[in-house]
Amino acid sequence: MKKLKIYLCMIGFAFAFTSCGSGGDTLNFANMGENSSVQDVIAGKWKLTKRIVKSKNHAIKACENDNTLEIQGDGAYVFDNGVTQCNASETNDVGTWSLSDNDQELTFAGNEATKTMLLKSIGTNQLVAEIKIDTHIETHTYTKIQ
């Protein structure tokens, strides 16, 4: 269970996800670039830099600092747990990703589970998403590192 929580906290997904919003909201495309698409901008390597749970900041654990999420332009992704493991049984997650609901939902289908998050804002260097984990919603901020 600890492995699952760490995995979910890093990339902001959970088992048994449902849509985190009802759709119809406008995605904030701040600093995305006039001629860029969401698909173009999310491609790259990301690191979780901020987590808000129940309106309070939660620190990123030391064992999560080297975790990365690489979203590839060809529709594949790799979640790398890094060298520092929070749990000895952690494994990397690989699979495919897709966008839906007017590019507001980002879904990952991997070797662990299918997970979805609601994109709230995206820029060339930052992505903010809402994620339903268990019974609450978390807001995760990711910074692009490559």
CSV table of C-alpha atoms in Angstrom, one decimal:
chain,number,residue,atom,x,y,z
A,1,MET,CA,0.0,0.0,0.0
A,2,LYS,CA,2.9,2.3,0.8
A,3,LYS,CA,4.3,1.8,-2.7
A,4,LEU,CA,1.0,2.7,-4.2
A,5,LYS,CA,0.7,5.9,-2.2
A,6,ILE,CA,4.2,7.0,-3.1
A,7,TYR,CA,3.6,6.2,-6.8
A,8,LEU,CA,0.3,8.0,-6.7
A,9,CYS,CA,1.7,11.1,-5.0
A,10,MET,CA,4.5,11.4,-7.5
A,11,ILE,CA,2.5,11.3,-10.7
A,12,GLY,CA,-0.8,12.3,-9.2
A,13,PHE,CA,-3.0,9.4,-10.1
A,14,ALA,CA,-5.0,6.9,-8.2
A,15,PHE,CA,-6.6,3.5,-8.7
A,16,ALA,CA,-10.3,3.8,-9.4
A,17,PHE,CA,-10.2,7.3,-10.8
A,18,THR,CA,-13.2,9.0,-11.9
A,19,SER,CA,-13.4,12.4,-13.6
A,20,CYS,CA,-12.3,15.1,-11.2
A,21,GLY,CA,-14.5,17.7,-12.9
A,22,SER,CA,-17.6,17.9,-14.9
A,23,GLY,CA,-15.9,19.3,-17.9
A,24,GLY,CA,-16.8,22.7,-19.5
A,25,ASP,CA,-14.1,24.5,-17.5
A,26,THR,CA,-11.5,26.4,-19.5
A,27,LEU,CA,-8.0,25.1,-19.2
A,28,ASN,CA,-5.5,27.9,-18.5
A,29,PHE,CA,-3.0,27.8,-21.3
A,30,ALA,CA,-0.7,30.4,-19.7
A,31,ASN,CA,2.7,30.7,-21.3
A,32,MET,CA,2.0,27.7,-23.5
A,33,GLY,CA,2.8,29.5,-26.7
A,34,GLU,CA,0.4,30.7,-29.3
A,35,ASN,CA,0.9,27.9,-31.8
A,36,SER,CA,1.4,25.1,-29.3
A,37,SER,CA,-1.0,22.2,-28.5
A,38,VAL,CA,-1.4,20.6,-25.1
A,39,GLN,CA,0.1,17.4,-26.6
A,40,ASP,CA,3.2,19.3,-27.7
A,41,VAL,CA,3.6,21.0,-24.3
A,42,ILE,CA,3.1,18.1,-22.0
A,43,ALA,CA,5.8,16.0,-23.9
A,44,GLY,CA,8.9,16.1,-21.8
A,45,LYS,CA,10.3,15.0,-18.4
A,46,TRP,CA,8.4,16.3,-15.3
A,47,LYS,CA,9.1,16.4,-11.6
A,48,LEU,CA,6.5,16.9,-8.8
A,49,THR,CA,7.4,20.2,-7.1
A,50,LYS,CA,4.3,21.0,-5.0
A,51,ARG,CA,1.4,19.0,-3.5
A,52,ILE,CA,-1.7,20.6,-1.9
A,53,VAL,CA,-4.0,18.3,0.1
A,54,LYS,CA,-7.1,19.7,1.7
A,55,SER,CA,-5.9,23.2,1.1
A,56,LYS,CA,-2.6,22.7,2.8
A,57,ASN,CA,0.9,22.3,1.3
A,58,HIS,CA,2.4,18.9,1.9
A,59,ALA,CA,6.1,18.4,1.6
A,60,ILE,CA,7.6,16.2,-1.1
A,61,LYS,CA,9.3,13.3,0.6
A,62,ALA,CA,13.1,12.9,0.2
A,63,CYS,CA,12.7,9.5,-1.5
A,64,GLU,CA,10.4,11.2,-4.1
A,65,ASN,CA,12.9,13.9,-5.1
A,66,ASP,CA,14.5,11.9,-7.8
A,67,ASN,CA,11.3,10.5,-9.3
A,68,THR,CA,10.4,11.7,-12.8
A,69,LEU,CA,7.5,11.3,-15.2
A,70,GLU,CA,8.5,11.3,-18.9
A,71,ILE,CA,5.6,11.9,-21.2
A,72,GLN,CA,6.8,11.1,-24.7
A,73,GLY,CA,5.4,12.6,-27.9
A,74,ASP,CA,4.6,9.2,-29.4
A,75,GLY,CA,2.0,8.5,-26.7
A,76,ALA,CA,4.2,6.5,-24.4
A,77,TYR,CA,5.2,7.4,-20.8
A,78,VAL,CA,7.7,6.2,-18.2
A,79,PHE,CA,7.4,6.9,-14.5
A,80,ASP,CA,10.9,6.4,-13.0
A,81,ASN,CA,11.1,5.9,-9.3
A,82,GLY,CA,14.8,7.1,-9.3
A,83,VAL,CA,17.7,5.7,-7.3
A,84,THR,CA,16.3,6.6,-3.9
A,85,GLN,CA,13.4,4.3,-3.3
A,86,CYS,CA,10.6,4.9,-0.7
A,87,ASN,CA,9.9,1.2,-0.7
A,88,ALA,CA,12.1,-1.7,-1.7
A,89,SER,CA,9.5,-3.2,-3.9
A,90,GLU,CA,8.9,-0.1,-6.1
A,91,THR,CA,9.1,-0.6,-9.8
A,92,ASN,CA,9.0,1.8,-12.7
A,93,ASP,CA,5.7,2.2,-14.5
A,94,VAL,CA,5.5,2.3,-18.3
A,95,GLY,CA,2.5,2.6,-20.7
A,96,THR,CA,0.6,4.9,-22.9
A,97,TRP,CA,-1.1,8.2,-22.3
A,98,SER,CA,-4.0,10.1,-24.0
A,99,LEU,CA,-5.9,13.3,-23.7
A,100,SER,CA,-9.7,13.6,-23.6
A,101,ASP,CA,-12.5,16.1,-22.7
A,102,ASN,CA,-11.1,19.0,-24.7
A,103,ASP,CA,-7.5,18.3,-23.6
A,104,GLN,CA,-8.5,18.6,-19.9
A,105,GLU,CA,-8.1,15.0,-18.9
A,106,LEU,CA,-4.8,13.2,-19.1
A,107,THR,CA,-5.1,9.4,-18.8
A,108,PHE,CA,-2.3,7.0,-18.3
A,109,ALA,CA,-2.7,3.3,-19.0
A,110,GLY,CA,0.3,1.5,-17.6
A,111,ASN,CA,1.5,-1.8,-16.1
A,112,GLU,CA,0.2,-0.7,-12.7
A,113,ALA,CA,-3.3,0.7,-13.5
A,114,THR,CA,-5.2,3.2,-15.6
A,115,LYS,CA,-5.1,6.6,-14.0
A,116,THR,CA,-6.6,10.0,-14.9
A,117,MET,CA,-6.0,13.5,-13.8
A,118,LEU,CA,-7.8,16.8,-14.6
A,119,LEU,CA,-5.4,19.4,-16.0
A,120,LYS,CA,-6.1,22.8,-14.4
A,121,SER,CA,-3.3,24.8,-16.1
A,122,ILE,CA,-0.3,24.2,-18.3
A,123,GLY,CA,2.6,26.2,-19.5
A,124,THR,CA,5.9,25.4,-21.2
A,125,ASN,CA,7.5,24.7,-17.8
A,126,GLN,CA,4.7,24.0,-15.4
A,127,LEU,CA,1.7,21.8,-15.2
A,128,VAL,CA,-1.0,21.9,-12.5
A,129,ALA,CA,-3.5,19.0,-12.1
A,130,GLU,CA,-6.2,17.8,-9.8
A,131,ILE,CA,-6.1,14.2,-8.8
A,132,LYS,CA,-8.6,12.2,-6.8
A,133,ILE,CA,-6.8,10.0,-4.3
A,134,ASP,CA,-8.9,7.8,-2.1
A,135,THR,CA,-11.6,10.1,-0.8
A,136,HIS,CA,-10.0,13.5,-1.4
A,137,ILE,CA,-8.7,15.7,-4.2
A,138,GLU,CA,-5.1,16.8,-4.3
A,139,THR,CA,-3.6,19.5,-6.5
A,140,HIS,CA,-0.1,18.7,-7.9
A,141,THR,CA,2.3,21.0,-9.5
A,142,TYR,CA,4.9,19.6,-11.9
A,143,THR,CA,7.9,21.4,-13.2
A,144,LYS,CA,9.4,20.4,-16.6
A,145,ILE,CA,13.1,19.4,-16.2
A,146,GLN,CA,13.7,18.4,-19.9
